[in-house]
Coordinates of C-alpha atoms and ligand atoms in Angstrom, one line a residue:
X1 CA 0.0 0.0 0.0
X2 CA 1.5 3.4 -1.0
X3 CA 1.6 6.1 1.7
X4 CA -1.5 7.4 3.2
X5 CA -3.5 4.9 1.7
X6 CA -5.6 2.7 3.9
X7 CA -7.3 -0.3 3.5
X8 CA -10.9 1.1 2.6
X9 CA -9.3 3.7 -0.4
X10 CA -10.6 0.7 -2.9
X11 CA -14.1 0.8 -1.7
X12 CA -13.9 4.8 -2.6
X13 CA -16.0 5.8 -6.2
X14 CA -13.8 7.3 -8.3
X15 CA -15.9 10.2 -10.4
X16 CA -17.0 9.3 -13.2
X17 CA -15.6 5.8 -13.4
X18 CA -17.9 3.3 -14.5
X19 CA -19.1 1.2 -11.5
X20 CA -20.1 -2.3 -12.1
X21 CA -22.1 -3.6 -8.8
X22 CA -22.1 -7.0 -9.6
X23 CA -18.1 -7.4 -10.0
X24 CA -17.7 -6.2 -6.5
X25 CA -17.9 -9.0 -3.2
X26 CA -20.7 -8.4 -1.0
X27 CA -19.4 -10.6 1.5
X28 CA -15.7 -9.0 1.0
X29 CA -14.2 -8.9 4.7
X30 CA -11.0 -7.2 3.4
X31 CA -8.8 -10.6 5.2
X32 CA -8.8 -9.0 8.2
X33 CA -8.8 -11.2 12.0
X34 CA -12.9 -10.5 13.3
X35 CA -11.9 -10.4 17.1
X36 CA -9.0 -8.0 16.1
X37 CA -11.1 -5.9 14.3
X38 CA -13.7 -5.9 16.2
X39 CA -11.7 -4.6 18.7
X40 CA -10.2 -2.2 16.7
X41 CA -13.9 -0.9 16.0
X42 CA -14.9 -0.3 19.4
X43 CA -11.7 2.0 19.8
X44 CA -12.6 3.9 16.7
X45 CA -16.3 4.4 18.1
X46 CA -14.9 5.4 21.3
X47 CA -13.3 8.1 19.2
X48 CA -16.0 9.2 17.7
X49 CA -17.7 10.1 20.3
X50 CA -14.7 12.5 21.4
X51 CA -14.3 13.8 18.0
X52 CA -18.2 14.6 18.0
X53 CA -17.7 16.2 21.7
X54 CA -15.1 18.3 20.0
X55 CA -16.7 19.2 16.8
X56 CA -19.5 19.9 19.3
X57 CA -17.7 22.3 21.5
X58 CA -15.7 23.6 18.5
X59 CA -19.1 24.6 16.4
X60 CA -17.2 25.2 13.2
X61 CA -17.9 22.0 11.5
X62 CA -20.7 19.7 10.8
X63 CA -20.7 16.2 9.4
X64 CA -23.4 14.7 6.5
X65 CA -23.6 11.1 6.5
X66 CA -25.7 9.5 4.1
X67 CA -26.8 5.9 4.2
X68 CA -28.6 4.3 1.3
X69 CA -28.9 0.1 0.4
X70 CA -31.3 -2.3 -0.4
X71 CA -34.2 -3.3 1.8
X72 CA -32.9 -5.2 4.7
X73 CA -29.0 -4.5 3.9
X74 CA -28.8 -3.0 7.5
X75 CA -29.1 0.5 7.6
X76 CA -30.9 0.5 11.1
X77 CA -28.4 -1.0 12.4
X78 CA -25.3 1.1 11.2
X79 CA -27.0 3.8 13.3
X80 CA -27.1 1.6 16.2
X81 CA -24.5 0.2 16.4
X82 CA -21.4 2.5 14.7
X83 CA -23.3 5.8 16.3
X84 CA -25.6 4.6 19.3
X85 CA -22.4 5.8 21.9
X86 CA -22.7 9.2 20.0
X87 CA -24.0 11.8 22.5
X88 CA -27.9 12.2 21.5
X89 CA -27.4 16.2 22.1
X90 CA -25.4 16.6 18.6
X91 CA -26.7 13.6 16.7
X92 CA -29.9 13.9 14.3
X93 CA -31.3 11.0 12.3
X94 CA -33.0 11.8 9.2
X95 CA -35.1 9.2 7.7
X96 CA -36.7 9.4 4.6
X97 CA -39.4 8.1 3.0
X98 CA -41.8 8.6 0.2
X99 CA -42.5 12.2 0.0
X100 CA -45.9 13.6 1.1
X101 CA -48.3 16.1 -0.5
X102 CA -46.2 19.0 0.6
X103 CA -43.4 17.7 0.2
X104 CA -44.0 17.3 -3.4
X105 CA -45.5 20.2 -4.1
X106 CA -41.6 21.7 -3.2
X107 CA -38.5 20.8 -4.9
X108 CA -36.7 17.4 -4.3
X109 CA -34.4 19.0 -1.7
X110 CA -36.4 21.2 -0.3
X111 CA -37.1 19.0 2.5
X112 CA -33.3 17.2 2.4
X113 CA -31.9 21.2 3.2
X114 CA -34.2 21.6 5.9
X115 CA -32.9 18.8 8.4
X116 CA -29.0 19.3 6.8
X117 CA -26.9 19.5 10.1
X118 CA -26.4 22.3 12.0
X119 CA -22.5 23.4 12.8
X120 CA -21.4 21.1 15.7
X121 CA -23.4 18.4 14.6
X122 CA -23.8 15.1 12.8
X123 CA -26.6 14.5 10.5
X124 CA -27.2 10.9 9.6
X125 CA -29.3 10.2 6.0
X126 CA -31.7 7.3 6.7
X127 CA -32.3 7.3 2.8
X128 CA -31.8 10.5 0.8
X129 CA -31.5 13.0 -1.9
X130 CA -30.4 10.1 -3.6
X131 CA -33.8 8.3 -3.7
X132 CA -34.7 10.8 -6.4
X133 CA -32.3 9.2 -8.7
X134 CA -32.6 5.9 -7.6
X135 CA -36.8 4.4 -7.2
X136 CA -38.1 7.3 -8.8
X137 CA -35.3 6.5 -11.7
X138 CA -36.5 2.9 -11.5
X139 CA -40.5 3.4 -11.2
X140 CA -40.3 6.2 -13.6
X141 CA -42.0 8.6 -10.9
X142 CA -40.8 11.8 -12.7
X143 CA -39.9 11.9 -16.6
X144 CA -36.2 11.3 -17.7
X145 CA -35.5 15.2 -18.6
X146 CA -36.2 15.3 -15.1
X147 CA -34.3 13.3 -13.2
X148 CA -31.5 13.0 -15.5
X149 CA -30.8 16.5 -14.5
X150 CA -30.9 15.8 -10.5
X151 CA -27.0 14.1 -10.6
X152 CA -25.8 17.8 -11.3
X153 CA -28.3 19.5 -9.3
X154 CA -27.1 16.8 -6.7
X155 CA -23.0 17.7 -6.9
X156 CA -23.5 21.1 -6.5
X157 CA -25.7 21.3 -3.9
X158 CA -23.2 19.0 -2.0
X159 CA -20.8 21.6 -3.4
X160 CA -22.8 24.1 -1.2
X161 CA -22.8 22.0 2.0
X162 CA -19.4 21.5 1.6
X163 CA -18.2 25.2 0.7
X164 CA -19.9 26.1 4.1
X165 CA -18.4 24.0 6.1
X166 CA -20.8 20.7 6.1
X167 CA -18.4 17.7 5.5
X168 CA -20.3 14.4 3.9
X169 CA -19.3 10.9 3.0
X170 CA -21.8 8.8 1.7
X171 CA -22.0 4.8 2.1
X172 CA -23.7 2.2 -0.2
X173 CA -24.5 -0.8 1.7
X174 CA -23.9 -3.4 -0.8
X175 CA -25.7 -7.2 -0.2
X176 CA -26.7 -9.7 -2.5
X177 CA -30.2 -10.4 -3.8
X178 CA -29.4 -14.2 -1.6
X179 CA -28.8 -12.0 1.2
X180 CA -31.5 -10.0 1.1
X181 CA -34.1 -13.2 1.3
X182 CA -32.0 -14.5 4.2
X183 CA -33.0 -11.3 6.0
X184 CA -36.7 -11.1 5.0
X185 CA -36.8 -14.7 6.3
X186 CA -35.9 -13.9 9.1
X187 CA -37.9 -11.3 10.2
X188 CA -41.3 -13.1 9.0
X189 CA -40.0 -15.5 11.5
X190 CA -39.5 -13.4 14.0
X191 CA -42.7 -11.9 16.1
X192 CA -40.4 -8.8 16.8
X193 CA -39.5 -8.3 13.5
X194 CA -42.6 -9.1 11.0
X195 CA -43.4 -5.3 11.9
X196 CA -39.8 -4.6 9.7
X197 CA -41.5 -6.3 6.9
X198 CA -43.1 -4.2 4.3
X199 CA -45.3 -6.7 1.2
X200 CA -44.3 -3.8 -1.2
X201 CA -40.5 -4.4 -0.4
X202 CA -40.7 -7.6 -2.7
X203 CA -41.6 -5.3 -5.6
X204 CA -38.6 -3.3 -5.0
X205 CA -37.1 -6.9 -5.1
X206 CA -38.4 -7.8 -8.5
X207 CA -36.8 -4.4 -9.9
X208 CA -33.2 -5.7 -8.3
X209 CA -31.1 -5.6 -11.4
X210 CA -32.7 -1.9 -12.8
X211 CA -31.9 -0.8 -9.2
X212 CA -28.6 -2.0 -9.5
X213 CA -28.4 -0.1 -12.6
X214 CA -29.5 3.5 -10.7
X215 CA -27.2 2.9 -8.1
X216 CA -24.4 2.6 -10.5
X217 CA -25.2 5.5 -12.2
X218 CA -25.6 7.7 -9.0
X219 CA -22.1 6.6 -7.6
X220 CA -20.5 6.9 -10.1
X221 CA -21.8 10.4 -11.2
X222 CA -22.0 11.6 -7.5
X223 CA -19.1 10.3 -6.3
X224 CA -17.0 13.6 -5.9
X225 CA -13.7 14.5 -3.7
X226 CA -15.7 16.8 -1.7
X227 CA -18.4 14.4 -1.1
X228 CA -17.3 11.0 -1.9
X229 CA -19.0 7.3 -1.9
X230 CA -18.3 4.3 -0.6
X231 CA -19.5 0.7 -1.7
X232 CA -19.5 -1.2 1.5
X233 CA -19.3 -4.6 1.5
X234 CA -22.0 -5.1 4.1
X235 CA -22.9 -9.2 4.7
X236 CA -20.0 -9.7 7.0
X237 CA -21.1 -6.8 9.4
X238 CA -17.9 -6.8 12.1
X239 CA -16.6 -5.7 8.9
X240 CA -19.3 -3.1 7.7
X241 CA -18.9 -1.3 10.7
X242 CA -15.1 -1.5 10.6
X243 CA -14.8 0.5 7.1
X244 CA -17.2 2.8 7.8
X245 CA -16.1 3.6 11.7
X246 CA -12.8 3.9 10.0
X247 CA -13.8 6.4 7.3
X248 CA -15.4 8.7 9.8
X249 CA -12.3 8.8 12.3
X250 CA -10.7 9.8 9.3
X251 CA -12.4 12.2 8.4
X252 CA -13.1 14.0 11.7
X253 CA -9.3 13.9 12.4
X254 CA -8.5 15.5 8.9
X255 CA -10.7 18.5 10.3
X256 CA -7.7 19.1 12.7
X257 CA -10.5 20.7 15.3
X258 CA -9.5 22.5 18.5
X259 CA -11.1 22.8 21.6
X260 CA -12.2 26.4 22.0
X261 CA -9.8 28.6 24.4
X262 CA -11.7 30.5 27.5
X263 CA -11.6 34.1 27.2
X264 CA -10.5 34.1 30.7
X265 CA -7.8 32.3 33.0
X266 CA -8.9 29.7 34.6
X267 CA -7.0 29.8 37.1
X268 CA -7.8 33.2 38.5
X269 CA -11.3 31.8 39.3
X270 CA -12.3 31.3 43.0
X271 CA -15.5 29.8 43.8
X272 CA -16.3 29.7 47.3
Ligands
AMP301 P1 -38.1 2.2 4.5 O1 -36.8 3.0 4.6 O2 -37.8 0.7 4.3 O3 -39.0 2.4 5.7 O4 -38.9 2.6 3.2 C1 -39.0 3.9 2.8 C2 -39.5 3.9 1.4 O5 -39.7 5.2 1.0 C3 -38.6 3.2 0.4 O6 -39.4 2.2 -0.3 C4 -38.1 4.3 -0.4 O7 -37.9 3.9 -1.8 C5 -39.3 5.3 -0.4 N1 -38.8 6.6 -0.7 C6 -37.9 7.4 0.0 N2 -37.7 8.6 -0.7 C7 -38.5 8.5 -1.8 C8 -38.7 9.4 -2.8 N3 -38.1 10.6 -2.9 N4 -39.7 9.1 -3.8 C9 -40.3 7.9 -3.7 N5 -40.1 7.0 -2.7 C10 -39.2 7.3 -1.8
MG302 MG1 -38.5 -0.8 3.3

């Protein structure tokens, strides 16, 4: 490995490089030792949540991360279990669904702007922006001039974030279509899960391969050095979590953040 490089560089999205879904593992574990890692990841989440106390504390900064997969690929738990230490005061999860009437009566990112993370904060995308290129690419929800002109729209809006000082990384949780049934097995099975279960999941199902086809195109059109994404392997979870711990402890140390100085000394304080 060259300098600087680490082991999740080749799950990055080059821009504008043609991505091809299926010719990446979706059960890719990088060779890496699971206890060791997993150790390894709860030091990096330990580190998180200092780096978010800091970019707290520091309110210069504010962090976008957007989460998009499959049904069932594990998005919920991501959140749970790579941010769950976070401290709930500067943490916001966005989840989104299909718009609603006023929501559509606005444009696509009207209502993605609105919940964008305030400075000091950390944003999570439960879904996204990227939904607009991706089902309503695939069930045709809007004509093609349409959303064939939301990739653009998309970079430079990121652009925007960016520019003002609202970092994002974005992570593709990759499974297979075999996977995906495991899951969905699973939680008809399961009395605490059926609730997960959603009939109209199978028809997203059916459109697999044309989904696969979106995704492709949005990574590798959106995939930009200012807001970059990552195709995560995401059947061997240990793993999962590592990458994307890693990327984020990455990226909050490149911010090189500083704890704010008192305006006062300290030490010429008496309380009695
Ligand atoms: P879930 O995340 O499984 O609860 O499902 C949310 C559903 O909302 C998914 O089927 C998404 O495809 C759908 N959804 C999210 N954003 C949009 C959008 N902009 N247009 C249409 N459907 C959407
Ligand atoms: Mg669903």
């Amino acid at each position: 490995m060259a300098p600087n490089m680490s082991f999740y560089d080749r799950f990055r999205i080059r821009h504008g490089s043609a991505v091809d879904l299926s010719a990446i593992p979706t059960d890719d574990d990088g060779n890496l030792d699971q206890k060791a890692t997993q150790e390894a990841t709860t030091k990096l989440i330990e580190r998180i949540v200092e780096l978010q106390e800091l970019m707290y504390a520091e309110g210069k900064h504010s962090l976008l991360i957007v989460l998009q997969a499959m049904d069932a690929a594990g998005k919920d738990s991501v959140i749970r279990n790579v941010f769950g230490p976070v401290n709930a005061q500067g943490l916001n999860i966005a989840s989104f669904k299909a718009p609603s009437a006023i929501e559509l009566a606005h444009d696509y990112l009207w209502r993605i702007h609105s919940v964008a993370p305030r400075k000091g904060t950390i944003t999570i995308f439960n879904r996204s922006h990227y939904e607009d290129v991706l089902v309503v690419r695939v069930k045709s929800l809007v004509p093609e001039h349409r959303w064939s002109k939301r990739y653009e729209h998309i970079n430079q809006f990121e652009q925007l974030l960016e520019d003002e000082g609202t970092h994002i990384v974005k992570f593709y949780l990759h499974i297979s279509p075999e996977y995906q049934k495991r899951q969905f097995m699973q939680r008809l099975e399961d009395p605490k899960k059926q609730w997960k279960f959603n009939p109209k999941d199978l028809d997203d199902r059916a459109l697999w391969p044309e989904f696969q086809r979106a995704y492709e195109a949005a990574l590798s059109k959106c995939s930009t050095d200012y807001s970059p994404w990552y195709v995560v392997p995401a059947e061997k979870k240990w793993f999962r979590n590592h990458l994307i711990a890693s990327v984020i402890v990455d990226l909050l140390e490149s911010l090189d953040m500083r704890y704010p100085k008192p305006d006062f000394d300290p030490s010429s304080i008496h309380i009695d």
